[in-house]
Coordinates of C-alpha atoms in Angstrom, one line a residue:
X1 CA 103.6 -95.4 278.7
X2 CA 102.0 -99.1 279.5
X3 CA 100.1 -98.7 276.4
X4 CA 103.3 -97.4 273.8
X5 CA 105.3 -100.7 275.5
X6 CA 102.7 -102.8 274.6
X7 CA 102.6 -100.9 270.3
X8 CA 106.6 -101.7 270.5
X9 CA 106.3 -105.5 271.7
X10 CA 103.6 -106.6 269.4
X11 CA 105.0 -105.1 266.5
X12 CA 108.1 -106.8 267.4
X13 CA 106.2 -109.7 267.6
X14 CA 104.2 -109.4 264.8
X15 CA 108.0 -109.0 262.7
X16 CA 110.1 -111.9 263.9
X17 CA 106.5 -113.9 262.9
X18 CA 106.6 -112.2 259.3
X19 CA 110.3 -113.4 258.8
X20 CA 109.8 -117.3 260.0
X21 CA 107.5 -117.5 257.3
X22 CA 109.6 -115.9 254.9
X23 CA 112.1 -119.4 254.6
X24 CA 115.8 -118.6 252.4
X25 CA 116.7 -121.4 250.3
X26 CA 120.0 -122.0 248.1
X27 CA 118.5 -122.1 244.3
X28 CA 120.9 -124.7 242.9
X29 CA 121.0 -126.1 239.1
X30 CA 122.4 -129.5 238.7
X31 CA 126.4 -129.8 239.7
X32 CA 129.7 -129.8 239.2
X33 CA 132.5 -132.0 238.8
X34 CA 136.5 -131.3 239.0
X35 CA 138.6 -133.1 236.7
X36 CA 141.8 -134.0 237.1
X37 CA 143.1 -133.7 233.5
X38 CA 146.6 -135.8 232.6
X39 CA 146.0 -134.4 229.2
X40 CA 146.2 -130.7 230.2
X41 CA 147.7 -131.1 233.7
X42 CA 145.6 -129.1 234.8
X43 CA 142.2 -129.2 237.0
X44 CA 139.0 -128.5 235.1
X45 CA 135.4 -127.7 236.4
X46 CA 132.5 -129.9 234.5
X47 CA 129.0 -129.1 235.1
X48 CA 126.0 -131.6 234.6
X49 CA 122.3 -131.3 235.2
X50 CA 120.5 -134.8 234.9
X51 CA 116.7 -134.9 233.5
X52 CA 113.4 -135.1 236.2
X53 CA 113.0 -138.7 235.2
X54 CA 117.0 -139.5 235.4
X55 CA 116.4 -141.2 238.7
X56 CA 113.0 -142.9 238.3
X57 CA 113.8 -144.7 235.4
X58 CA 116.3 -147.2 233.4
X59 CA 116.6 -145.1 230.3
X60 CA 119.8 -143.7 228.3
X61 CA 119.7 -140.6 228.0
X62 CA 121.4 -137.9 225.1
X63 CA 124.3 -136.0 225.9
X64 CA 124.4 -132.3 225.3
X65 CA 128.3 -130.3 225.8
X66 CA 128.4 -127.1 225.9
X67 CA 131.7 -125.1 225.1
X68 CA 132.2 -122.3 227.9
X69 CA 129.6 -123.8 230.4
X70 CA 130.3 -121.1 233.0
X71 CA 128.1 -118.7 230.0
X72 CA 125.8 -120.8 228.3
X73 CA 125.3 -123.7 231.0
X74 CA 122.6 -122.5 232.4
X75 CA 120.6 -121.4 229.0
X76 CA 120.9 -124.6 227.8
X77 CA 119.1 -126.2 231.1
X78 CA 116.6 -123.6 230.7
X79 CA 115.9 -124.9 226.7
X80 CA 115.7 -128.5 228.0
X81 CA 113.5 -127.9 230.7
X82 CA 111.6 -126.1 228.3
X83 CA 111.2 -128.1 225.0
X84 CA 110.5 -131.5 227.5
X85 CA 107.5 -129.7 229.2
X86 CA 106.4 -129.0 226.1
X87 CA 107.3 -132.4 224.5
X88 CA 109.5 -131.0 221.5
X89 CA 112.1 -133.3 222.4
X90 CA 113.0 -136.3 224.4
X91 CA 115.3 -135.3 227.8
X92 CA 118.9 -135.4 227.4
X93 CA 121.4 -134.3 230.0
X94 CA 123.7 -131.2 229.9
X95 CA 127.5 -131.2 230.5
X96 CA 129.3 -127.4 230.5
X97 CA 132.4 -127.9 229.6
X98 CA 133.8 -124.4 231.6
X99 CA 136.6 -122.5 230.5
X100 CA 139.2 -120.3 232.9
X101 CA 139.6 -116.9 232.5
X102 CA 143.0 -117.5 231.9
X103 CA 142.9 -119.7 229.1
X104 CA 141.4 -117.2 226.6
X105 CA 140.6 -119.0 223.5
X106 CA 143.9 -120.6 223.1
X107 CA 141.9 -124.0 224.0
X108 CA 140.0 -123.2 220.7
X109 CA 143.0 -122.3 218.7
X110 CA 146.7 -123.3 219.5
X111 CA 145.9 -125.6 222.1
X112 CA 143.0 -127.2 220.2
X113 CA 144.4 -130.4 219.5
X114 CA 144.8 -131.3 223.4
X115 CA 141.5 -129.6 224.4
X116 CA 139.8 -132.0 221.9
X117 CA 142.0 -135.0 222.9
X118 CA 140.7 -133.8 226.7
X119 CA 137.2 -133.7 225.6
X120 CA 136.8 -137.1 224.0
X121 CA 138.9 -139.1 226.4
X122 CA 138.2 -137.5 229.6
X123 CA 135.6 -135.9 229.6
X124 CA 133.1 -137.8 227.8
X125 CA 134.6 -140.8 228.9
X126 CA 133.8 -140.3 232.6
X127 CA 130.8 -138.7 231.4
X128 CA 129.9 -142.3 229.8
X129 CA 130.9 -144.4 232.9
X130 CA 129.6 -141.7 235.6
X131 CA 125.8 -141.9 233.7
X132 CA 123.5 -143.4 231.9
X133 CA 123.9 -142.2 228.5
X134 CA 123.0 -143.8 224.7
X135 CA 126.2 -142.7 223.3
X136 CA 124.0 -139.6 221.4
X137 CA 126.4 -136.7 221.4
X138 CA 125.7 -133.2 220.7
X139 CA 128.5 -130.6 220.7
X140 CA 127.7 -126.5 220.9
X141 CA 130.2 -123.5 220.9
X142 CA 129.8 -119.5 220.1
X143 CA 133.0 -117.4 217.9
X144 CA 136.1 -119.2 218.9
X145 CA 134.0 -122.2 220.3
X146 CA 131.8 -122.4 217.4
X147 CA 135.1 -122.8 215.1
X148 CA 136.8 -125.5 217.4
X149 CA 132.6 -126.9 216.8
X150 CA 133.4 -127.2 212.9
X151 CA 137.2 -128.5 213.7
X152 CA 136.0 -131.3 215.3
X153 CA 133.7 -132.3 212.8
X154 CA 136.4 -132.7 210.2
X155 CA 138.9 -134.4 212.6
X156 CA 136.5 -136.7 214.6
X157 CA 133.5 -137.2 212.4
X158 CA 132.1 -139.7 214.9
X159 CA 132.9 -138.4 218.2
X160 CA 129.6 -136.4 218.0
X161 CA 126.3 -137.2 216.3
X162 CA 125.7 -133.4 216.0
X163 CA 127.4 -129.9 215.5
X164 CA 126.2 -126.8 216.4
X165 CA 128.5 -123.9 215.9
X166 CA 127.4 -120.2 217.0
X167 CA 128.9 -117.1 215.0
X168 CA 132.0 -119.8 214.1
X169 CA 135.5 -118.1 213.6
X170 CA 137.8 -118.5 212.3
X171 CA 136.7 -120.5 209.3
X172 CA 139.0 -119.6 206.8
X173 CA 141.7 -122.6 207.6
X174 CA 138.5 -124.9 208.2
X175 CA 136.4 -124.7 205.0
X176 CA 139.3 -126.9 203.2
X177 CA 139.1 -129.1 206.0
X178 CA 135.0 -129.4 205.8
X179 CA 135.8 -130.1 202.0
X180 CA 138.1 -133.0 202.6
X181 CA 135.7 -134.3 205.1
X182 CA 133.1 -134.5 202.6
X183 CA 134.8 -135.5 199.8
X184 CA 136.3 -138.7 201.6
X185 CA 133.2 -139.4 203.2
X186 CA 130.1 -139.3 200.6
X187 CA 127.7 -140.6 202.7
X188 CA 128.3 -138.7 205.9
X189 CA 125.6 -138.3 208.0
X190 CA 125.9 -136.0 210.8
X191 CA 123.9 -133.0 211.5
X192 CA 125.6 -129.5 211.2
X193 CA 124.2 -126.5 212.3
X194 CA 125.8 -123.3 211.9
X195 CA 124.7 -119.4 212.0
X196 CA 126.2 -115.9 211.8
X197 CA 124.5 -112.4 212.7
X198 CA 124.0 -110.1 209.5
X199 CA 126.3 -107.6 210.9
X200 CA 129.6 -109.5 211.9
X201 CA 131.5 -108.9 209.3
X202 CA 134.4 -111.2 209.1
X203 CA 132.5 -113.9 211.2
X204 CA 129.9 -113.5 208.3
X205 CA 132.2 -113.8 205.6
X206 CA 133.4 -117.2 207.1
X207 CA 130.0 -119.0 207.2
X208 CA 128.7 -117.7 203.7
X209 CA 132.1 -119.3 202.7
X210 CA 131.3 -122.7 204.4
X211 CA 127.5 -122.3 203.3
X212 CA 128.8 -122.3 199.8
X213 CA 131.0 -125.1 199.9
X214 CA 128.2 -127.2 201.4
X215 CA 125.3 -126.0 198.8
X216 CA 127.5 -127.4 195.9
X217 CA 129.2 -130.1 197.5
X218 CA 127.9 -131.5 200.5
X219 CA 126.4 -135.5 200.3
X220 CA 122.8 -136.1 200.0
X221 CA 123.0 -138.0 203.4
X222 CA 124.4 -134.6 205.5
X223 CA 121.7 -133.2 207.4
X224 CA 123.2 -129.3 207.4
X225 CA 121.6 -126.0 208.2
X226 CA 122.5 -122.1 207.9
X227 CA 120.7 -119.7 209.0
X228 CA 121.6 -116.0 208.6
X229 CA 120.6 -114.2 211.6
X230 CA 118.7 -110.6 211.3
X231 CA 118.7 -108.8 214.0
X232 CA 121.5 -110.4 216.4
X233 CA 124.6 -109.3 217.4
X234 CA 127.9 -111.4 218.0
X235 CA 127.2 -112.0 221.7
X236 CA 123.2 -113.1 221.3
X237 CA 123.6 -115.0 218.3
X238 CA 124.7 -118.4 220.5
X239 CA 121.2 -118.3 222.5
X240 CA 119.1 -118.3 218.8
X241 CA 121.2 -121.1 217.7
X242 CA 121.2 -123.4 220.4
X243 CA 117.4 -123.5 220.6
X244 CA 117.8 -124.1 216.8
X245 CA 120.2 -126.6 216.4
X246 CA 118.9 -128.8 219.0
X247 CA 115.0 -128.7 217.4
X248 CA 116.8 -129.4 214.4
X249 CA 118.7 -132.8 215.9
X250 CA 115.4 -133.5 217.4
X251 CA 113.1 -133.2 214.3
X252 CA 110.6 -135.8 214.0
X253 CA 109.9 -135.9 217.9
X254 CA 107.0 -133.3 218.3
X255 CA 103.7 -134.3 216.9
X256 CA 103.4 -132.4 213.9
X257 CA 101.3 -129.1 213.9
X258 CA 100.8 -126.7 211.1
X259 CA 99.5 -123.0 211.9
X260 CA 97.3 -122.5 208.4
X261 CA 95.7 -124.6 205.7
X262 CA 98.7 -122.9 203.2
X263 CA 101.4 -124.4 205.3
X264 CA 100.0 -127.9 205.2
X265 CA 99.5 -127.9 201.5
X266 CA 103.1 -126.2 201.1
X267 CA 104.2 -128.6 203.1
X268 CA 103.0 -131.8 201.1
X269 CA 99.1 -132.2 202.3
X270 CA 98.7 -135.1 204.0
X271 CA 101.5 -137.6 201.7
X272 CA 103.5 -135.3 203.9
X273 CA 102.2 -136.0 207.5
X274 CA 101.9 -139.7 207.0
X275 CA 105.5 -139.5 206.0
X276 CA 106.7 -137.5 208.9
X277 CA 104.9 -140.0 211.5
X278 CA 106.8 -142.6 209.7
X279 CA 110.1 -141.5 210.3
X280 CA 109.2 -140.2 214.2
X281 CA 108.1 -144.1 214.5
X282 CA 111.5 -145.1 213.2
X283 CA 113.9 -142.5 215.2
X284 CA 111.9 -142.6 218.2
X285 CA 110.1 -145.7 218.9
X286 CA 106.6 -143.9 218.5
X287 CA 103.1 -145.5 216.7
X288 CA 103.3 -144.9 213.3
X289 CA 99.4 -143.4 213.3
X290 CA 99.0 -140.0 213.1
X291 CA 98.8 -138.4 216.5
X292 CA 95.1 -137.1 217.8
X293 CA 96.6 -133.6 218.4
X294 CA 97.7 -133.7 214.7
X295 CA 94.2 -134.7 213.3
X296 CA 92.7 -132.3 215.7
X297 CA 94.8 -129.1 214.8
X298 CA 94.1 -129.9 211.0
X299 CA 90.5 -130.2 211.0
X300 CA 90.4 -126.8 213.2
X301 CA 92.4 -125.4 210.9
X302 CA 89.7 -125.9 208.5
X303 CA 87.7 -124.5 210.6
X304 CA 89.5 -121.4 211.0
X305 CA 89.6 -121.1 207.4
X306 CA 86.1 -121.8 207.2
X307 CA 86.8 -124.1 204.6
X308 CA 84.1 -126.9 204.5
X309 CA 85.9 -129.0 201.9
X310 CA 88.9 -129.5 203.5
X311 CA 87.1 -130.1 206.6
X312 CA 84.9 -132.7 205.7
X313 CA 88.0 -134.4 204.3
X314 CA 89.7 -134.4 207.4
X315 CA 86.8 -135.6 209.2
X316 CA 86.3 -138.5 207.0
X317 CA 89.9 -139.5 206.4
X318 CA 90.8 -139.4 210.7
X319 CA 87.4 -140.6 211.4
X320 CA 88.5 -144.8 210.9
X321 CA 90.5 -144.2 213.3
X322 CA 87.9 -143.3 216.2
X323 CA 89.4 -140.0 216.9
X324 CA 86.3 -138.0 217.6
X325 CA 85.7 -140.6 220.2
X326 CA 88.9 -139.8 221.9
X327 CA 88.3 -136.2 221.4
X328 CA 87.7 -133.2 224.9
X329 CA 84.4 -132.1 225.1
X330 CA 85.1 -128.5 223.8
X331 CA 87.5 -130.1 220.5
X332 CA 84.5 -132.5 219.8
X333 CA 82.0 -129.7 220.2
X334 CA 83.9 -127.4 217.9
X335 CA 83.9 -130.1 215.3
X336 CA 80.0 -130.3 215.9
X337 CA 78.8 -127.0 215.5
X338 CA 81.1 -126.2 212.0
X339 CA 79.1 -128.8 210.9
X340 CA 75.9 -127.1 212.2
X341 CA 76.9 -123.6 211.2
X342 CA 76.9 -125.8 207.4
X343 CA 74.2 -127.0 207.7
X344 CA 75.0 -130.9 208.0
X345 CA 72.1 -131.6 211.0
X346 CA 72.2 -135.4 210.7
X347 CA 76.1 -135.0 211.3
X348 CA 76.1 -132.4 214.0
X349 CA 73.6 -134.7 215.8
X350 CA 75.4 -137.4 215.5
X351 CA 78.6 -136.0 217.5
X352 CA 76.4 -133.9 220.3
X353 CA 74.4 -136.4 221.4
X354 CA 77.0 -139.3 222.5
X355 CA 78.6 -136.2 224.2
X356 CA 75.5 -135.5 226.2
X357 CA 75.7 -138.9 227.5
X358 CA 79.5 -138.8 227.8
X359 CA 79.3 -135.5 229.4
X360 CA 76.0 -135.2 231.5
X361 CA 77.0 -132.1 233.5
X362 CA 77.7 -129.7 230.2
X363 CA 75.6 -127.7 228.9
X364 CA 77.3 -127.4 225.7
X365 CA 76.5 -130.1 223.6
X366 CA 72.7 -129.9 224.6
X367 CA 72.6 -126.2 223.8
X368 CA 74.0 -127.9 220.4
X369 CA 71.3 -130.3 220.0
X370 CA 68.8 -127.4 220.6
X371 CA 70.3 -124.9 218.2
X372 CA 70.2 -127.8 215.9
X373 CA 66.5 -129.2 216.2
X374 CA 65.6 -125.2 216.0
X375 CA 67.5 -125.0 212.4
X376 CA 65.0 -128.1 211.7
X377 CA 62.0 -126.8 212.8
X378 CA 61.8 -129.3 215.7
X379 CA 60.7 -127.1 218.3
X380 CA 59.6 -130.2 220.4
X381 CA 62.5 -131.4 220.6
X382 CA 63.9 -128.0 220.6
X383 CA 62.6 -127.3 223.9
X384 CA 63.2 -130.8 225.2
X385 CA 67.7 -130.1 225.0
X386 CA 66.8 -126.7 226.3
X387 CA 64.9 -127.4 229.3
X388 CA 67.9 -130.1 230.1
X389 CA 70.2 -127.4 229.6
X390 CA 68.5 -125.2 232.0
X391 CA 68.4 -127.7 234.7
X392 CA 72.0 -128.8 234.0
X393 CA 72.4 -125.1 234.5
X394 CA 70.3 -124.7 237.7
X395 CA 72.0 -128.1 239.4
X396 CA 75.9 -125.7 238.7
X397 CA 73.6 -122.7 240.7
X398 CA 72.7 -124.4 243.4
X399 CA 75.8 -126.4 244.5

């Protein structure tokens, strides 16, 4: 009996233990705000999320507003938090702009004119005074959303800097709108994106309309996009074009990267990358030399292609400007042994040995240096980088 209390206690024990360390927290992302709207008379709910850095530095940041914020809210976070760790763009902050279930889409439609006057001078405007923002605007909305998207494009050209319209509708009263717009504005240089699943029927019929108009008339100085979308439906096609449209208003931020040898020379060789880095130095504040990553992923690509040519090209063009120097151990190593596996000793030399020095603990570069003096019939000096490899490799053993 003693012995079945004692089971029952220490299991009990052993339970309450389990759940302390097992600690519930709310998961919360970014906040909200209630307006007070004069314009609607009405109360609306805002949501923001401010970037990791917001508070540790000074800087201005982009604004992004998203049309029906209590659905897409949250994706867009998700996308920023995404293409900043991966540096595809610069932060920006996220506003959702939620809609009530009661409003349907009649603030898309018959009550669009107050909705946008709500927008631009409440909205943004406490938006402006609450944060730190560089006046950068981008505006996103699906269907109904993505048509009140191109309908504030044609009546306030400037309130945004770019529109991104999901599966807009309906266009049909807009297109003559878009063409004013463009016709009484030659030079107008704001960045439309818009898209439309392959199955949506009416929806679809509306943006080929619009693409159409904007093939044969739009200015040399509009920075527009369609994209016809295979395989979506009406209620996915917002999350492809948000990722979309907002790595199109950010193009020239990443470091360039191309995935093949074919796509670089399709692309415009290197007349092309030079050009590119120019303009990310110009929008963004960035050096205007090429970026190590870039002359890195190149030269592999030779590699990969095991194309010599090209290869030595690259190496020669990036190599004034010290990037091997600058290079990782494996990336430098990589570069040296395509020049082994060619045959180019002197050169392959020439990059492993400053690494052995660079990198005394790695056996890499001296198992280069061996291979190497072996392809030259050095077997002195053969044995001498393998006998420092081994006891580089003995010193790992015995730690």
């Amino acid at each position: 009996m003693n012995l079945k209390i004692y089971l029952i206690t220490y299991l009990c024990v052993l339970c309450i233990n389990t759940n302390a360390q097992n600690k519930q927290k709310d998961n919360i992302v970014g906040s909200s705000f209630l307006i007070q709207s004069q314009i609607l008379n009405d109360e609306r709910e805002i949501q923001f999320y401010l970037p990791n850095t917001y508070h540790e530095t000074n800087k201005k940041y982009p604004v992004l507003y998203i049309l029906d914020g209590q659905r897409y809210f949250l994706h867009g976070v998700s996308l920023q938090k995404s293409f900043t760790e991966f540096k595809q763009t610069p932060e920006f902050i996220i506003v959702g702009i939620s809609k009530k279930q009661s409003d349907r889409n009649r603030n898309f439609s018959s009550n669009s004119k107050k909705h946008s006057e709500f927008i631009e001078k409440e909205v943004i405007n406490y938006v402006d005074t609450k944060f730190r923002t560089s006046k950068k605007n981008i505006l996103f909305g699906w269907a109904y959303a993505g048509g009140f998207v191109i309908q504030t494009m044609t009546s306030k050209p400037e309130l945004f800097d770019a529109y991104i319209a999901a599966s807009p509708f309906p266009l049909s009263n807009k297109i003559q709108m878009v063409d004013s717009l463009i016709s009484f504005h030659p030079n107008f240089d704001k960045l439309l994106y818009f898209t439309s699943g392959t199955n949506e029927g009416v929806v679809q019929e509306g943006t080929y309309a619009l693409n159409t108009l904007l093939t044969n008339k739009a200015p040399k100085t509009m920075n527009w996009t369609f994209r016809k979308l295979k395989g979506e439906e009406h209620r996915s096609t917002p999350f492809t074009t948000l990722y979309h449209g907002i790595k199109q208003y950010f193009s020239y931020y990443p470091k360039l990267q191309f995935n093949t040898l074919e796509e670089f020379s399709k692309a415009g060789g290197l007349d092309h990358v030079k050009d590119y880095y120019k303009h990310r130095a110009t929008k963004y504040g960035f050096p205007n030399e090429l970026s190590d990553w870039t002359m890195f992923s190149l030269t592999r690509n030779a590699i990969r292609a095991n194309d010599y040519n090209q290869f030595n090209l690259f190496v020669h063009e990036f190599k004034k400007t010290n990037f091997l120097d600058r290079l990782s151990l494996s990336r430098a190593c990589l570069i040296a042994e395509f020049y082994l596996k060619h045959k180019q000793y002197d050169k392959a030399i020439d990059i492993f040995t400053p690494l052995t020095q660079k990198h005394p603990e790695s056996e890499r570069p001296l198992n280069g240096l061996e291979n190497t003096y072996k392809e030259l019939k050095n077997e002195k000096q053969a044995l001498k980088y393998h006998n420092k490899a081994k006891e580089v490799s003995e010193k790992k053993s015995n730690r």
